[in-house]
Coordinates of C-alpha atoms in Angstrom, one line a residue:
X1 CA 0.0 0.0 0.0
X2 CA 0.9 3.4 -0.8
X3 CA 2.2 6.1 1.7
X4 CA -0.1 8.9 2.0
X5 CA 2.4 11.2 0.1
X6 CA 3.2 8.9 -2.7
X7 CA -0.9 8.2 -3.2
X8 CA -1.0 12.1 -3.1
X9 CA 1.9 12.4 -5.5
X10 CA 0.0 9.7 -8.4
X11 CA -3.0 12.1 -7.7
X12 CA -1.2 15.1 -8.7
X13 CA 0.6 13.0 -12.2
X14 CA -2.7 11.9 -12.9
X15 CA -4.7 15.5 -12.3
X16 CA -1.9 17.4 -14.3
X17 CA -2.5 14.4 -16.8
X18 CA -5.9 14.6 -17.6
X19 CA -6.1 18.6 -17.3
X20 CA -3.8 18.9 -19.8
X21 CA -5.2 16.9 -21.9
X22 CA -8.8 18.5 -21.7
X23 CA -7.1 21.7 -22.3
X24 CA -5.6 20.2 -25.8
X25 CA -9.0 18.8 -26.8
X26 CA -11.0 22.6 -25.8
X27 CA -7.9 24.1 -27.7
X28 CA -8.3 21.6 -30.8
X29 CA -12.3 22.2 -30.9
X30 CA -11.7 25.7 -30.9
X31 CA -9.1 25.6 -33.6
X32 CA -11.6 23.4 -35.7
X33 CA -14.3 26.2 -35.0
X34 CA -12.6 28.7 -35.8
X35 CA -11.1 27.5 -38.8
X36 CA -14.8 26.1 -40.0
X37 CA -15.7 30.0 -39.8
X38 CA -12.2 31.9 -40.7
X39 CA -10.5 29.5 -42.1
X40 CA -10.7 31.0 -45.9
X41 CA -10.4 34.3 -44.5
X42 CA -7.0 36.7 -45.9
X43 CA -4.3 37.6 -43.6
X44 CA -3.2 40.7 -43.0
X45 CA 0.7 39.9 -41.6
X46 CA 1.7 43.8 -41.9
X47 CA -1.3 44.7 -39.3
X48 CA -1.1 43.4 -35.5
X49 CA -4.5 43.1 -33.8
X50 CA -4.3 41.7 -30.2
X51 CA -7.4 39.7 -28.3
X52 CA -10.5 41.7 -28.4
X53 CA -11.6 43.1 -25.1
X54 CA -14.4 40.6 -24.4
X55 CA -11.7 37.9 -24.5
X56 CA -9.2 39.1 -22.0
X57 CA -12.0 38.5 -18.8
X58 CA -13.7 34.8 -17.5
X59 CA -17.2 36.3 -17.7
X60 CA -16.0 37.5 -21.8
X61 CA -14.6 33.7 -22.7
X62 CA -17.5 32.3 -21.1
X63 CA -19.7 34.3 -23.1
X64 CA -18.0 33.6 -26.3
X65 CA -17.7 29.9 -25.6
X66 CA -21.7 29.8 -25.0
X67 CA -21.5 31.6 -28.6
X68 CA -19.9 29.0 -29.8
X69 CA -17.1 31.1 -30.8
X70 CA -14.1 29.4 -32.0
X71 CA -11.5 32.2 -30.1
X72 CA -13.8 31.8 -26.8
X73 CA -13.0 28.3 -26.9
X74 CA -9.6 28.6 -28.1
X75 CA -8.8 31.2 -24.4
X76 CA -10.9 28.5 -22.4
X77 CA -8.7 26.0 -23.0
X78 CA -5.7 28.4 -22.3
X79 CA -7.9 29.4 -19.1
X80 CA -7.8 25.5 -18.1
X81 CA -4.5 25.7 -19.0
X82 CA -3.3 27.6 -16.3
X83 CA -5.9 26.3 -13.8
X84 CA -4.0 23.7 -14.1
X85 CA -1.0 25.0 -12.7
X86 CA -2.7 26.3 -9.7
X87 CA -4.6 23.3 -8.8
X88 CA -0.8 21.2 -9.0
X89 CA 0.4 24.2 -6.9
X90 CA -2.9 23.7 -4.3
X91 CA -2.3 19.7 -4.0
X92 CA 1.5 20.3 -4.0
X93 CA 1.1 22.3 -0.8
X94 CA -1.3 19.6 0.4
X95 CA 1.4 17.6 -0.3
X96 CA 3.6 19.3 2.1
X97 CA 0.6 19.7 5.0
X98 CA 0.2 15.6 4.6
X99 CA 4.2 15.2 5.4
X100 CA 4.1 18.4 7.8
X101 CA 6.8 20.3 6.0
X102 CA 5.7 24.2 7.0
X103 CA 8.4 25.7 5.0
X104 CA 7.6 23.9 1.6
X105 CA 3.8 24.4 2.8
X106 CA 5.0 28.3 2.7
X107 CA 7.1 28.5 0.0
X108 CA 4.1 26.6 -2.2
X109 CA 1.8 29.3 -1.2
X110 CA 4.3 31.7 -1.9

């Protein structure tokens, strides 16, 4: 049987696993869905455009993912993405708590 830190240590492989994995496949429907509507469109390489404004908030990619919007589905998988990263930084420093390390509890959370 597993120690309680190396059972928490497969959790974390396996969460960081499977997250990143659903990012990829929100990222690749996106891509399709944004190609199935832009994909014939002309570029423009001598302009620069950055993110329109309703896609740099949650509430703005949520709206454009219910829109079916292939760039709101595109930043939702970026937003899972980087949840990602925070939830191996929460269960890291649950980790930590489990072996009652304070300073790596700290400099987690830090």
């Amino acid at each position: 049987m597993l120690r309680d830190a190396e059972r928490i240590e497969a959790i974390i492989g396996k969460a960081m696993i499977a997250t990143v994995l659903v990012a990829g496949f929100i990222v690749a429907c996106g891509g399709i869905a944004y190609l199935i509507h832009h994909g014939t469109a002309a570029v423009h390489y001598g302009v620069f455009k950055g993110e329109p404004t309703n896609l740099r908030t949650l509430r703005g990619v949520l709206s454009d993912v219910l829109d079916a919007s292939g760039r709101g589905i595109i930043q939702l998988g970026l937003v899972v993405l980087v949840a990602a990263q925070v939830m191996r930084v929460v269960l890291t420093m649950w980790l930590f708590a489990v072996e009652k390390d304070r300073v790596f509890v700290g400099v987690s959370a830090l």
